CSV table of C-alpha atoms and ligand atoms in Angstrom, one decimal:
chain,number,residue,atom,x,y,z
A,32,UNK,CA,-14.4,-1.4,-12.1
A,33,UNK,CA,-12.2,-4.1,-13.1
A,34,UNK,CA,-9.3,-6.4,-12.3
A,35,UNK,CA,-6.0,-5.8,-12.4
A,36,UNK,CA,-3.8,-8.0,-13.8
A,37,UNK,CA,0.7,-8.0,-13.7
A,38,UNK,CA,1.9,-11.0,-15.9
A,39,UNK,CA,5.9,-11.8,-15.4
A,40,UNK,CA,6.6,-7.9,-15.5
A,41,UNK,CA,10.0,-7.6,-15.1
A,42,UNK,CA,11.4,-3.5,-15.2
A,43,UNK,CA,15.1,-2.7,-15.2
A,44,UNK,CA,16.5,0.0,-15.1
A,45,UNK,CA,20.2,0.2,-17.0
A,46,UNK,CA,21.5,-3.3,-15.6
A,47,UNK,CA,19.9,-2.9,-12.2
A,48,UNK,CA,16.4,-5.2,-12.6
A,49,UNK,CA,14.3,-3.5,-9.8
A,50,UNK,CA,11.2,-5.5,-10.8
A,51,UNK,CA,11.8,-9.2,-11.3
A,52,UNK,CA,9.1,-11.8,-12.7
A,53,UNK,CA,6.0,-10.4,-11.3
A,54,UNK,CA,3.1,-11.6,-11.0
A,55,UNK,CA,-0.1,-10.7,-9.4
A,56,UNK,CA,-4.0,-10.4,-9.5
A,57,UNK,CA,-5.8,-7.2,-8.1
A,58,UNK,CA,-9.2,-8.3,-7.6
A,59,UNK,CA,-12.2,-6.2,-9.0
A,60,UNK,CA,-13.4,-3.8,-6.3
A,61,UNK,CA,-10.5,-5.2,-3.8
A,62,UNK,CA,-8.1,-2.6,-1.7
A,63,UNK,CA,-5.0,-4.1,-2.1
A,64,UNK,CA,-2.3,-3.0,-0.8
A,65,UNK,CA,1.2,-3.5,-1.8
A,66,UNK,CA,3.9,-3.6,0.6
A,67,UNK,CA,7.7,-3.8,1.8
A,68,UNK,CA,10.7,-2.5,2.6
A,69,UNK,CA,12.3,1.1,0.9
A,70,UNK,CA,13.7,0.6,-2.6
A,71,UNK,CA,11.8,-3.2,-2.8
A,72,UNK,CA,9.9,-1.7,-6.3
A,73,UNK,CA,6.4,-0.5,-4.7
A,74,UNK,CA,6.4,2.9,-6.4
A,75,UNK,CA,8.0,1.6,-9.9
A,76,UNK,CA,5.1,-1.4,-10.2
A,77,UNK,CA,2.5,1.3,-9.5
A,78,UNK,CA,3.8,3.3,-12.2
A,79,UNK,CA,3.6,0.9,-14.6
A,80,UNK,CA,0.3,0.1,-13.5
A,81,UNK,CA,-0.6,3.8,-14.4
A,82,UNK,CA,1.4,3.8,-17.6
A,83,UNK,CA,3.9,6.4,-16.1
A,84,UNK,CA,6.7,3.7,-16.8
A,85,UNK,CA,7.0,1.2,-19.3
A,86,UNK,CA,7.6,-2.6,-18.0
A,87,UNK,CA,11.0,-4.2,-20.0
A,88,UNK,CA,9.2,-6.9,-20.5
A,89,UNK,CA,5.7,-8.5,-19.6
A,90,UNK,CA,1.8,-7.8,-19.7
A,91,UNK,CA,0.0,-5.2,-17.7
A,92,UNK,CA,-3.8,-6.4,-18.3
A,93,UNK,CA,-7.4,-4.4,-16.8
A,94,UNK,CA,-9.9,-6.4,-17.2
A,95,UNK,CA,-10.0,-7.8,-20.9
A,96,UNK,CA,-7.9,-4.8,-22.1
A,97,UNK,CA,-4.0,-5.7,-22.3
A,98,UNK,CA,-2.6,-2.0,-21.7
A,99,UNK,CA,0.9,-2.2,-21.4
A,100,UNK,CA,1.5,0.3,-24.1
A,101,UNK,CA,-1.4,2.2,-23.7
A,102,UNK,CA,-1.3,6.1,-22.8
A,103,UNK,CA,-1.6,6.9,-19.4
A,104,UNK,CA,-4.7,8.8,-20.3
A,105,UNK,CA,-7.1,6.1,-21.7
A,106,UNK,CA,-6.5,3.8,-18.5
A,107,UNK,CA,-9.5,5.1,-16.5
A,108,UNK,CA,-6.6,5.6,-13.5
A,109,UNK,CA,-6.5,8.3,-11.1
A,110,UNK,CA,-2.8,8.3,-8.8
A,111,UNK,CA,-2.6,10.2,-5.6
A,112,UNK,CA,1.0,10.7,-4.6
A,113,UNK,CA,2.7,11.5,-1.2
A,114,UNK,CA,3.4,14.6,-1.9
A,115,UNK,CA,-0.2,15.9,-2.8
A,116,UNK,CA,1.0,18.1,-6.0
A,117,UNK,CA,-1.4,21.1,-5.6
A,118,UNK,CA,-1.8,24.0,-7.9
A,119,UNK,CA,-1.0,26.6,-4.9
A,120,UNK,CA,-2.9,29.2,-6.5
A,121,UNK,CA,-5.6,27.9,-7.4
A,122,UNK,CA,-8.7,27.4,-4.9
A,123,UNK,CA,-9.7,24.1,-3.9
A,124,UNK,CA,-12.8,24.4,-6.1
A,125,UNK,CA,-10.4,24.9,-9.1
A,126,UNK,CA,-7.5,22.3,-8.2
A,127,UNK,CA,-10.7,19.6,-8.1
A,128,UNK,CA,-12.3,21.3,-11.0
A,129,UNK,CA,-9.1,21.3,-13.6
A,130,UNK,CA,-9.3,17.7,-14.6
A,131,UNK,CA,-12.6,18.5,-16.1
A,132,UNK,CA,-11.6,21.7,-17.6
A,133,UNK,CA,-9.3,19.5,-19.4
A,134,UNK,CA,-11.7,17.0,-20.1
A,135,UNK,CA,-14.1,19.1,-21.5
A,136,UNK,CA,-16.7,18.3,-19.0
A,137,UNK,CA,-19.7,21.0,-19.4
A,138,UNK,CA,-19.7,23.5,-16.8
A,139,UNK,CA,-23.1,22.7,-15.0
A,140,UNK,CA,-21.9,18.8,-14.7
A,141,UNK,CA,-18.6,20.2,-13.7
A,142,UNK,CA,-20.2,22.1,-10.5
A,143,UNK,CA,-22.3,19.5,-9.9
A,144,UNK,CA,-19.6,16.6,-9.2
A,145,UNK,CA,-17.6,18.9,-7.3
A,146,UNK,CA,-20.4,19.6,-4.8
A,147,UNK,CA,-20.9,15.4,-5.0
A,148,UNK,CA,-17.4,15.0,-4.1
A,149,UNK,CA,-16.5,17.7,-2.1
A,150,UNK,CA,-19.3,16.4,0.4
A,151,UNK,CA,-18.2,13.2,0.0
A,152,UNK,CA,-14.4,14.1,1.7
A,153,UNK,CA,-15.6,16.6,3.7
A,154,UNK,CA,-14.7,19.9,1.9
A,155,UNK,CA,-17.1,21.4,1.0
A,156,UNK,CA,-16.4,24.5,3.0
A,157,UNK,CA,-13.1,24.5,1.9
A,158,UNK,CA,-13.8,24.9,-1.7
A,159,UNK,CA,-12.9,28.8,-2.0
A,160,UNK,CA,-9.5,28.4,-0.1
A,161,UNK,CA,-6.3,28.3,-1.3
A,162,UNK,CA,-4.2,24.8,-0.6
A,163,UNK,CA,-1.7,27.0,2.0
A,164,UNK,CA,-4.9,28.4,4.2
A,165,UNK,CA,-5.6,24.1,4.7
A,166,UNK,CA,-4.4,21.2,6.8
A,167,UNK,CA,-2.5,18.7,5.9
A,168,UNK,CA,-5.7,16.4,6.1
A,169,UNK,CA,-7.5,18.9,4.3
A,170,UNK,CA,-5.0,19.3,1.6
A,171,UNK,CA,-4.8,15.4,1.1
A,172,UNK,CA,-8.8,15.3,0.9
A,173,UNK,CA,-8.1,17.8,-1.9
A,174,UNK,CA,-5.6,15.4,-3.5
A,175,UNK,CA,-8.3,12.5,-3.1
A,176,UNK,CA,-11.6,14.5,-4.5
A,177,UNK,CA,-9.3,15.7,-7.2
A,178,UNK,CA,-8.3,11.9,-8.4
A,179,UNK,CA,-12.4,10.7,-7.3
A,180,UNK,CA,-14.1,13.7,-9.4
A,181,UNK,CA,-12.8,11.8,-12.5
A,182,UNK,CA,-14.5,8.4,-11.7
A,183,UNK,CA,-11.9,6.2,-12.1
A,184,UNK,CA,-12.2,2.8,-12.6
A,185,UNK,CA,-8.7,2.1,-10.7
A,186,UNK,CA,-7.7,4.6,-7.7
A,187,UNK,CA,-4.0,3.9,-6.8
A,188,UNK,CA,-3.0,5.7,-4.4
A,189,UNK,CA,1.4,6.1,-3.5
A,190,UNK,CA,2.3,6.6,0.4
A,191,UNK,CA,-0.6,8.9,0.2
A,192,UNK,CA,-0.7,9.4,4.2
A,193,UNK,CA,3.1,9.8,5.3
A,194,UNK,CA,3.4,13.3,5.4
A,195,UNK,CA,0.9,13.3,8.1
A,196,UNK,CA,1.0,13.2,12.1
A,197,UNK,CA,-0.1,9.9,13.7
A,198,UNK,CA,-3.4,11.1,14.8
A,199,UNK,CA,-4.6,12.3,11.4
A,200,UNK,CA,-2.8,9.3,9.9
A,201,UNK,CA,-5.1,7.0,11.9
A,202,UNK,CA,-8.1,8.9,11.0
A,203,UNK,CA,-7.4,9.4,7.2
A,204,UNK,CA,-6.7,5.8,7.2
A,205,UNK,CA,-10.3,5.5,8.7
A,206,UNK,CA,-11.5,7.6,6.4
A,207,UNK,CA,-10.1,6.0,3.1
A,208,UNK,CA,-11.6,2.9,4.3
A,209,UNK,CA,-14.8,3.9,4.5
A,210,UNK,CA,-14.7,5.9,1.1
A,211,UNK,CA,-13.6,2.6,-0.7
A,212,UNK,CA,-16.2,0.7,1.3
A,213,UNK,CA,-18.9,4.0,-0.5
A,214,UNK,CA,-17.3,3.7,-4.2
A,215,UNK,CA,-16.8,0.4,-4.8
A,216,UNK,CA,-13.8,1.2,-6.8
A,217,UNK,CA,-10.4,-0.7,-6.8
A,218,UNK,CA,-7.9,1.2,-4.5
A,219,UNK,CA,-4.2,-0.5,-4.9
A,220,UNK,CA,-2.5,1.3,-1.5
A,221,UNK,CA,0.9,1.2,-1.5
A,222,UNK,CA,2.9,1.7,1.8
A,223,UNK,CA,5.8,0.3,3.3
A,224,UNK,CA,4.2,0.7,6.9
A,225,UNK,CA,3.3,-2.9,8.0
A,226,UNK,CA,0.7,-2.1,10.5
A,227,UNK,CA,-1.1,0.6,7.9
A,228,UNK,CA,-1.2,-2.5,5.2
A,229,UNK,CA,-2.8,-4.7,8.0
A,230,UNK,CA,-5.4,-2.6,9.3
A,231,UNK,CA,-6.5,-1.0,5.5
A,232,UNK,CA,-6.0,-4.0,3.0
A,233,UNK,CA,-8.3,-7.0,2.1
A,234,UNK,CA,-5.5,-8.4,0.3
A,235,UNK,CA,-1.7,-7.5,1.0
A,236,UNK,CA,1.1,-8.1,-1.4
A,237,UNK,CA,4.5,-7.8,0.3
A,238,UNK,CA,7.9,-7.5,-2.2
A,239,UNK,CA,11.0,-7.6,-1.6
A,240,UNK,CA,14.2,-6.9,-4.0
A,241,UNK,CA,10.9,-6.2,-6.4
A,242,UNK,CA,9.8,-10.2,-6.0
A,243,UNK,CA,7.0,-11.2,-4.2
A,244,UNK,CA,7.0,-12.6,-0.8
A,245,UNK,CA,3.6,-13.4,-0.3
A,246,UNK,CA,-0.1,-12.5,-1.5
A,247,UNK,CA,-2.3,-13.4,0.8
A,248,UNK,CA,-4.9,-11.7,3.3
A,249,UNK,CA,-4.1,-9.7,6.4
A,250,UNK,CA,-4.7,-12.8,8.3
A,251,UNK,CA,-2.9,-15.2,6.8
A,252,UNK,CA,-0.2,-13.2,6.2
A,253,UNK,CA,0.1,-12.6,9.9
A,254,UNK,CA,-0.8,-16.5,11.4
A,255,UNK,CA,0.6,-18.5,8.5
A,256,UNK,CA,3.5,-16.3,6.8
A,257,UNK,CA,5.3,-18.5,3.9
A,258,UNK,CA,8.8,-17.8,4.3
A,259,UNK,CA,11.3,-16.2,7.3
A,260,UNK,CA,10.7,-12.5,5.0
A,261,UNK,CA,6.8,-12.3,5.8
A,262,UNK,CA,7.5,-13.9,9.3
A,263,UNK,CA,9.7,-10.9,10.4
A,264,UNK,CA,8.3,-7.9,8.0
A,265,UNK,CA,4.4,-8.2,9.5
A,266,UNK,CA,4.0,-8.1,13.1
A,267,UNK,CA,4.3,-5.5,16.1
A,268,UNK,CA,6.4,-6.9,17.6
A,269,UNK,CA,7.6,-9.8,14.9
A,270,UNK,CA,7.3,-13.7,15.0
A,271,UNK,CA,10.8,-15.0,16.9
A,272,UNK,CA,12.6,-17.2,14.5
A,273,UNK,CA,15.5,-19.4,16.0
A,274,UNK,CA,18.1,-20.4,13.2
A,275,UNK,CA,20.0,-24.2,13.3
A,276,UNK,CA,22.7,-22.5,15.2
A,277,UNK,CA,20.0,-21.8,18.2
A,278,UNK,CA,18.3,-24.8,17.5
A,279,UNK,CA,21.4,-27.0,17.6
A,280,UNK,CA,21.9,-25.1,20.5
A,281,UNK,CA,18.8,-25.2,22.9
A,282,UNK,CA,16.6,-27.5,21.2
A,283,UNK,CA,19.5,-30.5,19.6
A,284,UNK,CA,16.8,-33.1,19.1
A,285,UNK,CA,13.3,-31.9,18.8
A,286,UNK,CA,13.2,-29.9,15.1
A,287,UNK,CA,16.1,-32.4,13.9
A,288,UNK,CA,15.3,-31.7,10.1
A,289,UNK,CA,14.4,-28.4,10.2
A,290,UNK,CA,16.1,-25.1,9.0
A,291,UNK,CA,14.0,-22.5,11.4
A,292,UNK,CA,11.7,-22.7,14.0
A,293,UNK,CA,9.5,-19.2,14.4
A,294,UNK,CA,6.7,-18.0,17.2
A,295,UNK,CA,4.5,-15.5,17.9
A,296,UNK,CA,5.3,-13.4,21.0
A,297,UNK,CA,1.9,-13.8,22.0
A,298,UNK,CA,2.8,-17.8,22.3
A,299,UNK,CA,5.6,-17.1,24.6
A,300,UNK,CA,5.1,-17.5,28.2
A,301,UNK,CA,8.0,-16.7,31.3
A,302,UNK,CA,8.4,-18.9,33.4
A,303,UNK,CA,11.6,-17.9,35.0
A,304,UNK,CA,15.0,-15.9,35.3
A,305,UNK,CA,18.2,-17.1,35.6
A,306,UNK,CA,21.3,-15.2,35.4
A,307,UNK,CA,24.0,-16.0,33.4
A,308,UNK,CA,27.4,-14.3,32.7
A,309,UNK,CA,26.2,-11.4,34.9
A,310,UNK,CA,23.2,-11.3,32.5
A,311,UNK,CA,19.5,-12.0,33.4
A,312,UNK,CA,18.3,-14.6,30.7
A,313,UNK,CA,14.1,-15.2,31.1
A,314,UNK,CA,13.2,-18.9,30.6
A,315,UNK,CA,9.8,-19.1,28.4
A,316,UNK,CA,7.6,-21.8,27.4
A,317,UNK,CA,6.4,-21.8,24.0
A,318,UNK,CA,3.1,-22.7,22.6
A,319,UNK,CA,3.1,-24.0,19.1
B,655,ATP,N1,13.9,6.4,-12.8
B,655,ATP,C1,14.7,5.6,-12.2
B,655,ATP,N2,16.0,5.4,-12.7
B,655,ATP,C2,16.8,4.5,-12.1
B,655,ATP,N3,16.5,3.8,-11.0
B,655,ATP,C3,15.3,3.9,-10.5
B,655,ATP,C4,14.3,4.8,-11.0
B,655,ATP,N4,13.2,4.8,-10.3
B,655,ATP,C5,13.4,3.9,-9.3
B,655,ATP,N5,14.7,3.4,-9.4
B,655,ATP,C6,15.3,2.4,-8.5
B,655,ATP,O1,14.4,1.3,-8.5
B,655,ATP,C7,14.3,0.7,-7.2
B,655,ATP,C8,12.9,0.7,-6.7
B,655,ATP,O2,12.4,2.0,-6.5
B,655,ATP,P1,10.9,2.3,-6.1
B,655,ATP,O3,10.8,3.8,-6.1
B,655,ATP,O4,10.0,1.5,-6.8
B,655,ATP,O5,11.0,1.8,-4.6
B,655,ATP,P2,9.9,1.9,-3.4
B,655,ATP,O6,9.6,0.5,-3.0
B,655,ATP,O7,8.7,2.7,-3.9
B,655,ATP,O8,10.7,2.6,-2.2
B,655,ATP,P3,10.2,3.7,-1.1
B,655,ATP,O9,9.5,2.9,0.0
B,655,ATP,O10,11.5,4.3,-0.6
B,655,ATP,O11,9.3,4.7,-1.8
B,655,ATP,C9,15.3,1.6,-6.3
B,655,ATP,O12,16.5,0.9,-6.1
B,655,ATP,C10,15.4,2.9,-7.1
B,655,ATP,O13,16.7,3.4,-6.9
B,656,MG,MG1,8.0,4.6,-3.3
């Protein structure tokens, strides 16, 4: 196990700088998950994390190693992806198994960790199928014993779930939960599903433009966002925020030096309708 740390990485790519000045702490053990909007840089910082792209400039650091040009394979990382990357001929028993293969693992320890791990994500009688004759659940617990059978020190794990139908969404997100609470190990999650990084993170980082909003826990991000970003990105449905314009409008006098006034739907009450240029308008109180 170890920490994770991103000191002022910045990643361009030609001109376009998709990363910008980040930095961030993945605590030991933690499931962190990083989110935010499409194109914001979730993927690309993972990557780098993994040593599948080099930072322009900056330090990638796990525990007291500094890695940033270290290989891929000596960073004790296993990466599942969205798309789970199968061999499609091979069984399950060999798609788990090749990592070993290639690591030279002696057969009998080989067999043994597979049964380990297999039991551990439900599989194990699945091992002698072939990835087309499996669920998409099943297939993804492939993708998951496959990365685990290694005994990583660092899981990261890419949109792992959005191929998937609600239900079994909800109950791999369950299940992923659960098999970080068994290992221990550092999972960095990366989705750009709001409510997933609530209910499956102990510390959420959201980005934007590839800078970071805020990094903070579930809670806080929720009750006490920093900035108008967080306030509308986390939340189902988000916090209200009035601009001067509505301010100046309804509330001239009360928030006189103030840019933006947000709440919580929750703090809303309605206390009446009124219509107005043939338009019903609800009159709420607010609790701040
Ligand atoms: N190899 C590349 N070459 C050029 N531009 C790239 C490359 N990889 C990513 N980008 C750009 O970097 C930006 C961030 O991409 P990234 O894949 O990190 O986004 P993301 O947050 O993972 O988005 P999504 O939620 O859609 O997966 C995007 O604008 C993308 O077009
Ligand atoms: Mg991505």
């Amino acid at each position: 196990m170890a920490e994770i740390r991103l000191v002022n990485i910045v990643k361009k790519f030609d001109e376009d700088t998709v990363v910008n000045n980040l930095n961030l702490t993945i605590e030991d053990g933690s499931f962190t998950v990083i989110v935010g909007p499409s194109g914001c840089g979730k993927s690309t910082t993972l990557r780098m994390i993994a040593g599948l792209e080099t930072p322009t400039s900056g330090e990638i650091w796990i525990g007291d190693d500094c890695v940033t040009n270290l290989e891929p394979g000596k960073r004790n990382i296993a990466m599942v992806f969205q798309n789970y990357a199968l061999y499609p001929t091979m069984t399950v028993r060999k798609n788990i198994e090749f990592g070993l293969v290639n690591k030279k693992v002696p057969k009998a320890e080989r067999e043994s960790l597979i049964q380990e791990i297999s039991d551990i994500v439900g599989l194990t009688d699945h091992l002698d199928k072939k990835p087309h004759q499996l669920s998409g659940g099943q297939r993804q617990r492939v993708a998951l014993a496959r990365a685990m059978v290694k005994k990583p020190k660092v899981f990261i794990l890419d949109e792992p779930l959005s191929n998937l139908d609600a239900k079994l969404r909800g109950q791999m997100r369950r299940e992923l939960i659960q098999l970080h609470k068994r290992l221990g190990t550092t999972f960095v999650y990366v989705t750009h599903d709001q409510v997933e990084a609530m209910s499956m993170g102990d510390q959420i980082i959201l980005l934007d433009k590839g800078v970071t909003q805020q990094m903070d826990s579930p809670m806080n991000m929720y009750h006490d966002p920093n900035n108008v970003f967080t306030a509308e990105f986390i939340g189902t449905p988000p916090m209200n925020i009035l601009d001067r314009v509505h301010l100046n409008t309804v509330l001239p006098t009360l928030f006189e030096n103030v840019k933006y006034v947000g709440f919580k739907p929750e703090h809303a009450e309605i206390i009446g309708k009124r219509r107005s240029e043939g338009r019903i308008m609800s009159c709420c109180k607010v609790r701040f």
